[in-house]
PDB file of C-alpha atoms and ligand atoms in Angstrom:
ATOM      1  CA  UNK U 938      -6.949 -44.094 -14.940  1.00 34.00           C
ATOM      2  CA  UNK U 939      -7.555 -40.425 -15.704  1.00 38.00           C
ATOM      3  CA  UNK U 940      -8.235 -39.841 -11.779  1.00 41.00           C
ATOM      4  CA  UNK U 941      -5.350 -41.484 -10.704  1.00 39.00           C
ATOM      5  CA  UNK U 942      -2.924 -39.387 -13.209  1.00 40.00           C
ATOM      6  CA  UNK U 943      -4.947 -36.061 -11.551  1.00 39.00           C
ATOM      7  CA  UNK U 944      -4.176 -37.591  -8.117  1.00 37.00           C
ATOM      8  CA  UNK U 945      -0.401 -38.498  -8.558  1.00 38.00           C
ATOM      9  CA  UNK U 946      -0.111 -34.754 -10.711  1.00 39.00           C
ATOM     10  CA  UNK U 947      -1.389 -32.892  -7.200  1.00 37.00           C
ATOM     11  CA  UNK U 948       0.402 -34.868  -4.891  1.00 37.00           C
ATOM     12  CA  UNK U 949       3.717 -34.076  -6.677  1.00 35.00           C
ATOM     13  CA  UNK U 950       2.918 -30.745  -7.114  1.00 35.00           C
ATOM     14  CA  UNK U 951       2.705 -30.624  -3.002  1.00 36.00           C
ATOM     15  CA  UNK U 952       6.120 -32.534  -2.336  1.00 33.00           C
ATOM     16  CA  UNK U 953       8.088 -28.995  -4.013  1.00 36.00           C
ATOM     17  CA  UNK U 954       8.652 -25.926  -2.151  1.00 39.00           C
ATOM     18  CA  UNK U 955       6.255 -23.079  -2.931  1.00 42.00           C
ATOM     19  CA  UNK U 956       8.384 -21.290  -5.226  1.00 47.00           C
ATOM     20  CA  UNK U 957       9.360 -23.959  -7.465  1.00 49.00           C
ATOM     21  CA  UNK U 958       5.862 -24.259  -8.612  1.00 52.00           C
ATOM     22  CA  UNK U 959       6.613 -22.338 -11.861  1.00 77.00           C
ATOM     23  CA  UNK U 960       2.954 -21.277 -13.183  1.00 84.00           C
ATOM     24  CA  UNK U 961       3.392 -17.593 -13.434  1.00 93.00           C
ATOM     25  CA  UNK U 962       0.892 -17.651 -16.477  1.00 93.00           C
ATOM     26  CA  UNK U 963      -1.867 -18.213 -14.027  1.00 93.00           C
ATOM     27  CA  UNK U 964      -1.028 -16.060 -11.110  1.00 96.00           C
ATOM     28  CA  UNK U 965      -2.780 -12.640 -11.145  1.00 97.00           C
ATOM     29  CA  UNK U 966      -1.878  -9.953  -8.416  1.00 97.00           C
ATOM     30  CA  UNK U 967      -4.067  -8.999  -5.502  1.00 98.00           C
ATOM     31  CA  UNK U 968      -3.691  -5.704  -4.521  1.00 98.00           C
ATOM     32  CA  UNK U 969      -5.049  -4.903  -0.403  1.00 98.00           C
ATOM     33  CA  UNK U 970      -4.718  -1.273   1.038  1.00 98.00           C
ATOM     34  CA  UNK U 971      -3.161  -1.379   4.144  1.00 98.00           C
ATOM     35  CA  UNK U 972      -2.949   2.174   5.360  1.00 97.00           C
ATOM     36  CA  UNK U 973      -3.629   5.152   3.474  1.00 96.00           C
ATOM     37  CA  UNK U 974      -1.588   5.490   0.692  1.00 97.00           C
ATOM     38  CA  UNK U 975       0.291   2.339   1.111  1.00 98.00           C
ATOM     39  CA  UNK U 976      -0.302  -1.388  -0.485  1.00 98.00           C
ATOM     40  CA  UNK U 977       0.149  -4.600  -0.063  1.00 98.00           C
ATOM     41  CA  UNK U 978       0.894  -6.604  -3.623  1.00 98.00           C
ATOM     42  CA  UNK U 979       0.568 -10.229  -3.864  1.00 98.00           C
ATOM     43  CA  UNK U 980       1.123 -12.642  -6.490  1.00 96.00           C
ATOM     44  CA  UNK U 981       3.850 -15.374  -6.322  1.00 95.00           C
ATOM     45  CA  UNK U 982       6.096 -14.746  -3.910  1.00 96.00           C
ATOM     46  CA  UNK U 983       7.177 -12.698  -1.218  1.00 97.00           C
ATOM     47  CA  UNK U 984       4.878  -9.640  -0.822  1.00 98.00           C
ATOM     48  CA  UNK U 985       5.318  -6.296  -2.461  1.00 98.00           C
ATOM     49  CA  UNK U 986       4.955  -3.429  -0.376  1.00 98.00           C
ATOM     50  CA  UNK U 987       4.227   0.056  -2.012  1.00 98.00           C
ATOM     51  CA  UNK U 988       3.625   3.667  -1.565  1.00 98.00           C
ATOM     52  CA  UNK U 989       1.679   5.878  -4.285  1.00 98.00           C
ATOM     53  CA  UNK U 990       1.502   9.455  -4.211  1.00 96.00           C
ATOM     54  CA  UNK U 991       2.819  12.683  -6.074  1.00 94.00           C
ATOM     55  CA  UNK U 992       6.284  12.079  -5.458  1.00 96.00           C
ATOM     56  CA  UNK U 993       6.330   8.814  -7.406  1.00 96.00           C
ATOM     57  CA  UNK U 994       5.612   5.104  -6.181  1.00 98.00           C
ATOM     58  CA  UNK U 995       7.867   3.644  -4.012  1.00 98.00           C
ATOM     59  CA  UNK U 996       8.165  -0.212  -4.449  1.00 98.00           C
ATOM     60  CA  UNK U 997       9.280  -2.898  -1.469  1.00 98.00           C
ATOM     61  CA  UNK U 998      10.286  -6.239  -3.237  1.00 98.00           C
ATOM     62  CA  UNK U 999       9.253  -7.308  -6.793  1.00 98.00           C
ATOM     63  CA  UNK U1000       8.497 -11.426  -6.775  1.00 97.00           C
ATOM     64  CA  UNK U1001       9.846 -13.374 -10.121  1.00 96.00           C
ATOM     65  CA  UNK U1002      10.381 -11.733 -13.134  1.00 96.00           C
ATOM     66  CA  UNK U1003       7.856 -13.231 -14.779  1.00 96.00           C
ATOM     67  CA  UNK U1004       5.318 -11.634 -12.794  1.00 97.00           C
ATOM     68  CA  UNK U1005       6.853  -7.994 -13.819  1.00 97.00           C
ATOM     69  CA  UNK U1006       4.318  -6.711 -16.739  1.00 97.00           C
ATOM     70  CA  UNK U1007       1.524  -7.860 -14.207  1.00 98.00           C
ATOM     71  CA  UNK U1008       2.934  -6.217 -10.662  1.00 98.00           C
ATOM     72  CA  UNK U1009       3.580  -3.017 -13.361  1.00 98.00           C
ATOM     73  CA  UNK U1010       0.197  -2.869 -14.557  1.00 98.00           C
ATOM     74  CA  UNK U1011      -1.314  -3.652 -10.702  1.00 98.00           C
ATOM     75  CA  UNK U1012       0.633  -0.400  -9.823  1.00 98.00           C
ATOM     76  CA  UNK U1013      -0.806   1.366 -12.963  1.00 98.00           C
ATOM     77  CA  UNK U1014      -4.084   1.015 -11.369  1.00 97.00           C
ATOM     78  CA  UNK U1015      -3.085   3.014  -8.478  1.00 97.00           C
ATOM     79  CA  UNK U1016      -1.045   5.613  -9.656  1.00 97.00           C
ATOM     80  CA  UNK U1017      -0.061   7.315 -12.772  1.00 95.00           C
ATOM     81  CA  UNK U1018       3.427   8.052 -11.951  1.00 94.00           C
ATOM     82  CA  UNK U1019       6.289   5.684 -12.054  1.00 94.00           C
ATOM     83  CA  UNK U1020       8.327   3.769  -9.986  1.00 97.00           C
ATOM     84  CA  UNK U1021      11.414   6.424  -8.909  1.00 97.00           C
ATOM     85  CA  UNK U1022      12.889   3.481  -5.881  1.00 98.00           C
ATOM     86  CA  UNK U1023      12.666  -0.037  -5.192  1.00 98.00           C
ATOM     87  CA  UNK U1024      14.232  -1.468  -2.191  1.00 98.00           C
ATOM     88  CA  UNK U1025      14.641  -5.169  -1.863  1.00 98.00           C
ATOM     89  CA  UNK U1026      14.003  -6.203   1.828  1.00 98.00           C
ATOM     90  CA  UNK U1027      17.037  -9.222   1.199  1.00 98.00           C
ATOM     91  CA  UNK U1028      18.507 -11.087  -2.053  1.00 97.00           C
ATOM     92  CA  UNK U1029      16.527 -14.327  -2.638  1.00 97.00           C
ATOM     93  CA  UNK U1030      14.806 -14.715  -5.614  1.00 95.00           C
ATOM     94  CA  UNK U1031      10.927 -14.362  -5.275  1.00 96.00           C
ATOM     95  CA  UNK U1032      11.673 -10.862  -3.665  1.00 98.00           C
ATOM     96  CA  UNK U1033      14.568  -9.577  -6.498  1.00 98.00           C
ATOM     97  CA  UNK U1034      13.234 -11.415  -9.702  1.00 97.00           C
ATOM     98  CA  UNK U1035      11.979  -8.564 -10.974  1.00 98.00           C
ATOM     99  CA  UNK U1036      14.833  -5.613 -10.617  1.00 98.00           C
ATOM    100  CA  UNK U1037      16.020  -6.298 -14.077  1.00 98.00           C
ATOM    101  CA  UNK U1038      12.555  -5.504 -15.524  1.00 98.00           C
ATOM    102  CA  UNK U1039      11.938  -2.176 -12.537  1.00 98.00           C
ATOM    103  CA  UNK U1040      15.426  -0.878 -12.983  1.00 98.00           C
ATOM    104  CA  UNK U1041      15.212  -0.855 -17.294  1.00 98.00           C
ATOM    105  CA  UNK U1042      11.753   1.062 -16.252  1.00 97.00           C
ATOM    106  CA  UNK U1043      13.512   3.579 -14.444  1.00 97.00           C
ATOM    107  CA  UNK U1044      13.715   2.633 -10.826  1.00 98.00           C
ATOM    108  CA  UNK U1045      16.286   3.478  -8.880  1.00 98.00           C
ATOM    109  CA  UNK U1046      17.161  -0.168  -6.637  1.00 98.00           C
ATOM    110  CA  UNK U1047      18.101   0.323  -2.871  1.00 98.00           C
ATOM    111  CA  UNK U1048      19.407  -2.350  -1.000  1.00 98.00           C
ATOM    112  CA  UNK U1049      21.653  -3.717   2.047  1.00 98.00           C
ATOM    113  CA  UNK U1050      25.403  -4.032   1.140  1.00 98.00           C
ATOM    114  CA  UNK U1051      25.335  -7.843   1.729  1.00 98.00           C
ATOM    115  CA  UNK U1052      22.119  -7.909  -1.042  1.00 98.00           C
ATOM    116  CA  UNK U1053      24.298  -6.684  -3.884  1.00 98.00           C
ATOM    117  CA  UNK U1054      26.794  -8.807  -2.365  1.00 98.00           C
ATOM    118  CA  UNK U1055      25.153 -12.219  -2.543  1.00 97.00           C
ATOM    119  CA  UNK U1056      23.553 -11.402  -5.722  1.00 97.00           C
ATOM    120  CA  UNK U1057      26.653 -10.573  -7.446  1.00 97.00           C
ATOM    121  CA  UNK U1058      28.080 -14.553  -6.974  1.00 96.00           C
ATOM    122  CA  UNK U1059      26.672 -17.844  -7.602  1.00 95.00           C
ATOM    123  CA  UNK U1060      24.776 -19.112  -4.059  1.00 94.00           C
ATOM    124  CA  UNK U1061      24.204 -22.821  -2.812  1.00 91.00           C
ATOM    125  CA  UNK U1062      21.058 -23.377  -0.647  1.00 89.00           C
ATOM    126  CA  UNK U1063      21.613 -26.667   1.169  1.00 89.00           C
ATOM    127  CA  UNK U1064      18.438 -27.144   2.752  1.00 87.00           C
ATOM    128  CA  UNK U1065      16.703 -27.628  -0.800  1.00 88.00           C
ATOM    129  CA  UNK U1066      20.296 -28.870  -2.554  1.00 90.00           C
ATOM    130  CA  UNK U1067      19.567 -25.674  -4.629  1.00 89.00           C
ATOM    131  CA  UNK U1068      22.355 -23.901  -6.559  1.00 91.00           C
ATOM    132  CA  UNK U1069      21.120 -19.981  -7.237  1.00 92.00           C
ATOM    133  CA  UNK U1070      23.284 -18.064 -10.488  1.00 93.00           C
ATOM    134  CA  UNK U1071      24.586 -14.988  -9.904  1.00 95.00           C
ATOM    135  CA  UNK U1072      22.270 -12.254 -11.086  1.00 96.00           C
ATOM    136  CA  UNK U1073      22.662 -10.355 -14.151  1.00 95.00           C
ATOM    137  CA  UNK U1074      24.517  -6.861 -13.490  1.00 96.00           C
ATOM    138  CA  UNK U1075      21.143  -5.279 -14.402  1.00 97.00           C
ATOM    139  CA  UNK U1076      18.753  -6.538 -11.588  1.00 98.00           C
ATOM    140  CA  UNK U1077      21.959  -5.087  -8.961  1.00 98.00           C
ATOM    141  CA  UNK U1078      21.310  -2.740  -6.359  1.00 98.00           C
ATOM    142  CA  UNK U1079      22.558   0.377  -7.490  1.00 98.00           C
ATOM    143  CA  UNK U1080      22.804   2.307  -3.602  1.00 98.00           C
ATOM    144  CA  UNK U1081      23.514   0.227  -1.058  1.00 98.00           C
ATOM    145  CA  UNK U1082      23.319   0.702   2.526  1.00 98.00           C
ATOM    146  CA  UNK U1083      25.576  -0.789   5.917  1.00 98.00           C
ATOM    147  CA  UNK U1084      22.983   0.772   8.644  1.00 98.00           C
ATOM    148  CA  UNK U1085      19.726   2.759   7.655  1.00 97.00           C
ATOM    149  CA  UNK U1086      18.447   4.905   5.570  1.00 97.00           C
ATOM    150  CA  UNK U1087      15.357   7.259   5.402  1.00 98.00           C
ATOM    151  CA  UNK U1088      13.152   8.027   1.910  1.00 98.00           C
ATOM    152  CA  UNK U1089      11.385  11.646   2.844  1.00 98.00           C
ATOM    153  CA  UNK U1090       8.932  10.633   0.046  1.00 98.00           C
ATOM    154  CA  UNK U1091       4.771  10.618  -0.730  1.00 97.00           C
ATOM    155  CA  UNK U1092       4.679  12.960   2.735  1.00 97.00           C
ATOM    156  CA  UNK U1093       6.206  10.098   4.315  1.00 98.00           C
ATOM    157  CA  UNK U1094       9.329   9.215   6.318  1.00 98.00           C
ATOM    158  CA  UNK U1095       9.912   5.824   5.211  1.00 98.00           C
ATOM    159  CA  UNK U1096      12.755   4.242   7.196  1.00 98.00           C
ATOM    160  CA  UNK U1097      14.452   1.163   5.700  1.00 98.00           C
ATOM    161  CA  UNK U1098      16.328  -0.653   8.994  1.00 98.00           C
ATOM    162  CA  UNK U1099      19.428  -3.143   8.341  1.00 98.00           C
ATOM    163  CA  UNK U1100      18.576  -5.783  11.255  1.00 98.00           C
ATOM    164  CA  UNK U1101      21.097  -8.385  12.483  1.00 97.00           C
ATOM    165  CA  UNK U1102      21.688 -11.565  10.555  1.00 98.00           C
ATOM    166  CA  UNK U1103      18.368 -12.916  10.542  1.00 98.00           C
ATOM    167  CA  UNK U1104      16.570 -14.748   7.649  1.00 98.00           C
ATOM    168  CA  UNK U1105      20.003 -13.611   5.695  1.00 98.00           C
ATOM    169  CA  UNK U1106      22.989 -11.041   6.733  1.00 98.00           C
ATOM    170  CA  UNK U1107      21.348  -8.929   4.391  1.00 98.00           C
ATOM    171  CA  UNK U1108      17.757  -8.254   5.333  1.00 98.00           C
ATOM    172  CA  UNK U1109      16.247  -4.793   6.157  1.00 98.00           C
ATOM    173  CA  UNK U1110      12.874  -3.746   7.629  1.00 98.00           C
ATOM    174  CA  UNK U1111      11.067  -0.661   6.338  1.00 98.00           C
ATOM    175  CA  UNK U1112       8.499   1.599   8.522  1.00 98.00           C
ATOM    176  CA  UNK U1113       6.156   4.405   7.021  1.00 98.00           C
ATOM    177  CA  UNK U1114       6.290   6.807   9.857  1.00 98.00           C
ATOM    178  CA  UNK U1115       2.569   8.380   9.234  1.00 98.00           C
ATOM    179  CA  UNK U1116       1.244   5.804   7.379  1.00 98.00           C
ATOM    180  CA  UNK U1117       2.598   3.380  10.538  1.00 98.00           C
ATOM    181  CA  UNK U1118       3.189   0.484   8.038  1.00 98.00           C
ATOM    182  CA  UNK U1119       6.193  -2.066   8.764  1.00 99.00           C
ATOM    183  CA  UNK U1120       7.470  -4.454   6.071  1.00 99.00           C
ATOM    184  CA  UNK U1121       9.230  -7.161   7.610  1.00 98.00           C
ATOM    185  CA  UNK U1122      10.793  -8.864   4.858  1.00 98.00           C
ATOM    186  CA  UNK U1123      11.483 -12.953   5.686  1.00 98.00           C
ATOM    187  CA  UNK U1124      12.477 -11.956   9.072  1.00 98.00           C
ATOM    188  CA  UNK U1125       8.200 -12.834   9.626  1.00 98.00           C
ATOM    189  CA  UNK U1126       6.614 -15.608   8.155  1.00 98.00           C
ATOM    190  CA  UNK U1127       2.740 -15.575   9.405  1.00 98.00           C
ATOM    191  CA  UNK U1128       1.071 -18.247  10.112  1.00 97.00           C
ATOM    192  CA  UNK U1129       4.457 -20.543   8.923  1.00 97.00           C
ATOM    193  CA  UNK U1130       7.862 -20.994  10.672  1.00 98.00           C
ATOM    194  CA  UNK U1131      10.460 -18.979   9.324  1.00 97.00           C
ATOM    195  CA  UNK U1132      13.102 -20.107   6.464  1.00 97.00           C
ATOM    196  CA  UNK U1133      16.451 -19.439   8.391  1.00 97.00           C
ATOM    197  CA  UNK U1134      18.785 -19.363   5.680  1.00 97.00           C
ATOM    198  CA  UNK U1135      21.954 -20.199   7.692  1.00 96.00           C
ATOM    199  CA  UNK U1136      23.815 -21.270   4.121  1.00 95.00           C
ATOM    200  CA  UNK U1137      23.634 -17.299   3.638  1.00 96.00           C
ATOM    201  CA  UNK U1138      24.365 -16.001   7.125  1.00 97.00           C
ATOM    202  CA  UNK U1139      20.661 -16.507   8.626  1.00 97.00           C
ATOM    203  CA  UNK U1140      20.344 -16.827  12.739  1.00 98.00           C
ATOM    204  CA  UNK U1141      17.250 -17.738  14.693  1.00 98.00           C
ATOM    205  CA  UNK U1142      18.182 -15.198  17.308  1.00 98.00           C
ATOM    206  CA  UNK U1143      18.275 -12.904  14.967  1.00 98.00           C
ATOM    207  CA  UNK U1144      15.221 -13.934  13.446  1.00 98.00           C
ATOM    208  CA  UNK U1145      13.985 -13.395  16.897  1.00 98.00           C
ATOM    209  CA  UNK U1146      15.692  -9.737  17.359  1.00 98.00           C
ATOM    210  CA  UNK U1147      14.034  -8.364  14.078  1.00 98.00           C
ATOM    211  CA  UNK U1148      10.842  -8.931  15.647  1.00 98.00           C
ATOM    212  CA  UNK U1149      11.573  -6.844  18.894  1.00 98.00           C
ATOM    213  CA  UNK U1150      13.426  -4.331  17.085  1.00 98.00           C
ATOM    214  CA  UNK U1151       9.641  -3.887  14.720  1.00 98.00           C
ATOM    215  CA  UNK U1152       7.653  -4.315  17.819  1.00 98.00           C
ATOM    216  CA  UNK U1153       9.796  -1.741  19.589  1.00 98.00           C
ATOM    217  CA  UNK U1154       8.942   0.598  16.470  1.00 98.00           C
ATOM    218  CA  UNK U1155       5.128  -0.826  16.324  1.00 98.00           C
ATOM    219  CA  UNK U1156       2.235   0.536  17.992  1.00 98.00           C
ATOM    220  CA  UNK U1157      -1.309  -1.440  18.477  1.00 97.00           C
ATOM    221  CA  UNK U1158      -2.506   0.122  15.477  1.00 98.00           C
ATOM    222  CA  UNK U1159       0.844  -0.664  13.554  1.00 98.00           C
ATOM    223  CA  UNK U1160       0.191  -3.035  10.233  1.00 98.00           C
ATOM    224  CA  UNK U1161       2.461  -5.569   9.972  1.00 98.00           C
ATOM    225  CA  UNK U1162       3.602  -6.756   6.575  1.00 98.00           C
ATOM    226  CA  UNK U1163       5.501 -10.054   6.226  1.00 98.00           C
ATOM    227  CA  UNK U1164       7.366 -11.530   4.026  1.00 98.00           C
ATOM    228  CA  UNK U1165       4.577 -13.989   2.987  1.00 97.00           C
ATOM    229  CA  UNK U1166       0.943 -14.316   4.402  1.00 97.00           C
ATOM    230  CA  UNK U1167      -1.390 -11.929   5.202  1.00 98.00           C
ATOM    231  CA  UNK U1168      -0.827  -9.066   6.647  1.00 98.00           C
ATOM    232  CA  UNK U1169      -0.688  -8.814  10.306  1.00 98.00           C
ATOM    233  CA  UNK U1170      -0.253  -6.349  13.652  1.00 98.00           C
ATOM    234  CA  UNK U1171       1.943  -6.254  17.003  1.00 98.00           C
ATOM    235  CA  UNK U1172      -0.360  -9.102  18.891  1.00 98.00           C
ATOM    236  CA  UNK U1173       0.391 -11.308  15.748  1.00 98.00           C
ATOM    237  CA  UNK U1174       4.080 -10.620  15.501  1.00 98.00           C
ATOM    238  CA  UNK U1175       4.412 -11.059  19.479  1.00 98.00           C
ATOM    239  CA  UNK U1176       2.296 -14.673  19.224  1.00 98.00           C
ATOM    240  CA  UNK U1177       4.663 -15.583  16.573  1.00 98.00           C
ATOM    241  CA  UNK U1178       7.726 -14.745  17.984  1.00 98.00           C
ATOM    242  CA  UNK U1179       6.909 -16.584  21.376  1.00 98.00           C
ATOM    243  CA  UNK U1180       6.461 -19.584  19.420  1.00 98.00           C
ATOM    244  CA  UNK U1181       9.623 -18.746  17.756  1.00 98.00           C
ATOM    245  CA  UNK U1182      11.298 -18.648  21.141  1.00 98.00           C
ATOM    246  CA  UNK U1183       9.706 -22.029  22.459  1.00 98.00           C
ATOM    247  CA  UNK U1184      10.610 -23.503  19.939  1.00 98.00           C
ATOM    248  CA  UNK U1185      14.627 -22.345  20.347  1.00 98.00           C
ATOM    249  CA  UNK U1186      14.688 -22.969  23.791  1.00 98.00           C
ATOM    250  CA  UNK U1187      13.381 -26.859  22.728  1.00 98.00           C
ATOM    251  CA  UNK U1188      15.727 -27.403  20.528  1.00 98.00           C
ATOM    252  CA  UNK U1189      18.824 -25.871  22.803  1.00 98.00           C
ATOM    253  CA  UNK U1190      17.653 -28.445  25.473  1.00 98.00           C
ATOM    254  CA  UNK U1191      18.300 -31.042  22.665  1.00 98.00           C
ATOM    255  CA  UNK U1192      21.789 -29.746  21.773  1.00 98.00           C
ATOM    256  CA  UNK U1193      22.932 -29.170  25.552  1.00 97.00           C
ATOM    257  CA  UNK U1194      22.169 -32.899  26.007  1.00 97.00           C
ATOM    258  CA  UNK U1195      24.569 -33.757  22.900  1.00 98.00           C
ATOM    259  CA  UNK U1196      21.945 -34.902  20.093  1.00 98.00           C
ATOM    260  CA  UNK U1197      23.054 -34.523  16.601  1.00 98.00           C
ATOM    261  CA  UNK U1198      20.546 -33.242  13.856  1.00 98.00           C
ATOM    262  CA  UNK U1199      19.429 -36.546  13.256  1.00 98.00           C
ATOM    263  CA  UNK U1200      18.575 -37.122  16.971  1.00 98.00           C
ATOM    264  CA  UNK U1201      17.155 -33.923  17.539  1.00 98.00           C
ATOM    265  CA  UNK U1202      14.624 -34.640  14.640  1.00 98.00           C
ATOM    266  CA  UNK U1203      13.895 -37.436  15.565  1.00 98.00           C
ATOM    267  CA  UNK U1204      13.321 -35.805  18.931  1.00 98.00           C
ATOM    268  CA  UNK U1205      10.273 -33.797  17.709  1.00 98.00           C
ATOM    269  CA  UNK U1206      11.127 -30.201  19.510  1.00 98.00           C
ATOM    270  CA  UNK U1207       8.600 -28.555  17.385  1.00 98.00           C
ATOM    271  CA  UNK U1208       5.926 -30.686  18.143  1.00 97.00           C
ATOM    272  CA  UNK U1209       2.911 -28.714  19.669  1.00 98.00           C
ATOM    273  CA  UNK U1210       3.421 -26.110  16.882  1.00 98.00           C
ATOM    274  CA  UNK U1211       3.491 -28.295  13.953  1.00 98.00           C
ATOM    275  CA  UNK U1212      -0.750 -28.060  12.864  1.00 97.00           C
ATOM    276  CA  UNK U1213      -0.263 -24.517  13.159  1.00 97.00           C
ATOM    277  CA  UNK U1214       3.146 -23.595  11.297  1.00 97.00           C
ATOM    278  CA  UNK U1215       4.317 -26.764  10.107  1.00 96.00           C
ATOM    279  CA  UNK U1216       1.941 -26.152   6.065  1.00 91.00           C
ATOM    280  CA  UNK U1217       4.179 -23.213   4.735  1.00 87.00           C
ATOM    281  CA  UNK U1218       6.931 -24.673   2.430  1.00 85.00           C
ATOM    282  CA  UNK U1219       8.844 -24.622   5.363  1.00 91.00           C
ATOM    283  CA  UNK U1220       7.914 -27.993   6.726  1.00 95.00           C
ATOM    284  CA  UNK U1221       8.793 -29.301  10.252  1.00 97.00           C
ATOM    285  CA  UNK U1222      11.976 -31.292   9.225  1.00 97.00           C
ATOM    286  CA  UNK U1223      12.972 -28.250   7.186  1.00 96.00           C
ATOM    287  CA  UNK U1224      12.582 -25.724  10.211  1.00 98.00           C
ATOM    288  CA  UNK U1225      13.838 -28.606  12.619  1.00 98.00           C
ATOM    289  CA  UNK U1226      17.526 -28.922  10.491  1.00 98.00           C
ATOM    290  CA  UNK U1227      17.914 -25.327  10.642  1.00 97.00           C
ATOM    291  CA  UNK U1228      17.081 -24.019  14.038  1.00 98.00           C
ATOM    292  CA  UNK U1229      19.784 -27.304  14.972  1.00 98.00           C
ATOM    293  CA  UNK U1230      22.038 -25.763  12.459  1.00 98.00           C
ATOM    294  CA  UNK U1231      21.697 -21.866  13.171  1.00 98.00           C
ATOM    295  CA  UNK U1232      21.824 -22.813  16.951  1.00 98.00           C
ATOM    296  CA  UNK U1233      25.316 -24.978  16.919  1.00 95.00           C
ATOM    297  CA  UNK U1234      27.151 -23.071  14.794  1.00 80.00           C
ATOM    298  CA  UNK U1235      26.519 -20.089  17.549  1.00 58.00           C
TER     299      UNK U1235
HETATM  300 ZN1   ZN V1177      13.615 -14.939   1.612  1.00 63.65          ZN
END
């Protein structure tokens, strides 16, 4: 009996998306050196990028709130000084959870205009029939940005990029010049297909752009932080983005020839990648719907 409760308790515990798995008392944060003086953090969620030095760490992203006191005291470790900016890469919730907490610390929150945006009103992710509150005024973006903007900061040049709609109309890449980091943001799921968030403005080919635009930025000694999983380089972001583009071109075929969703599921267009990318918490029907869904509505 005991064994069978275990059993049924894992196997329910697999059938919800990755961040719905509350358990932030057991999640401890793994901190990896990328390049000189800048990080990778990760805990529960999307990853944290950051830069220590004299000027003052410089945060990418901040997970759930509950993870806060333990992504503050993983920084602690590094550097003595505190965090002067945190930019959030987009507006979903395991990479903002945790401006309420930064910006009562002292941060400073940068952000794409369409960030503050969506996180000012209530937002309904149909995909997972998930309704997201509006965010208290505290965790807000406080500068917000249309294009680009540069940070001259740690003896960096640390550009943060607005890309096309892409995972959302809101996300932004960031590049440490001399360090020759890039955080992708969503707009690179490794090893997993990507979450396309059409309910908030999210486009495959845009998906699809934000990789050429870092690889057009990237050298072969470029690291390559993604949204979630490990951290990766240019060969990496190419191999994913060529399955990206299979994939696209499958599912067009299927569209051209009239299928609806259904059919096109049904259909199996992501077939030969599904082993590989298919064990994210973006399963195959979930990536399926969307890729139909960001590719008719273009
Ligand atoms: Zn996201």
């Amino acid at each position: 009996m005991r064994r069978l409760s275990v059993t049924a308790l894992i196997l329910a515990s697999l059938a919800v998306p990755v961040w719905a798995q509350q358990d932030f008392s057991a999640v401890e944060i793994e901190t990896i050196q990328v390049s000189g003086n800048v990080y990778m953090l990760v805990g529960a969620g999307g990853n944290i990028g950051l830069s220590v030095g004299e000027d003052g760490a410089f945060v990418i992203d901040d997970q759930y709130a509950p993870l806060s006191d333990k992504i503050m005291a993983a920084i602690a470790d590094l550097t003595d000084a505190d965090v002067k900016f945190l930019v959030n890469t987009h507006y979903h919730g395991d990479h903002t959870g945790g401006n309420e907490a930064f910006g009562e610390a002292g941060a400073l929150i940068f952000a794409h205009d369409n960030v503050r945006a969506r996180m000012s009103t209530d937002q309904f992710r149909a995909i997972f029939d998930q309704s997201i509150p509006a965010s208290p005024a505290g965790a807000l973006p406080i500068v917000t940005f249309s294009d680009e903007m540069t940070f001259n900061w740690n003896g960096d040049a640390i550009r943060a990029i607005h890309v096309a709609p892409a995972h959302t109309d809101g996300d932004s890449i960031l590049y440490f010049h001399d360090a020759n980091v890039i955080h992708m943001g969503d707009t690179f799921f490794n090893g997993f297909y990507p979450f396309i968030d059409v309910g908030s403005g999210g486009d495959i080919n845009g998906i699809i752009g934000a990789g050429y635009r870092a690889l057009s930025i990237a050298n072969e000694d470029t690291a390559i932080i993604p949204g979630h999983g490990p951290v990766s380089d240019a060969a990496g972001l190419a191999g994913w983005l060529d399955m990206l583009k299979i994939t696209r071109g499958s599912m067009q075929s299927l569209i051209d020839g009239g299928m609806s969703e259904d059919e096109a599921l049904a259909a199996r267009p992501t077939a030969e990648f599904d082993e590989q990318y298919g064990g994210g918490f973006m399963k195959r029907e979930h990536y399926t719907r969307l890729l139909y869904q960001s590719l008719s509505s273009n």
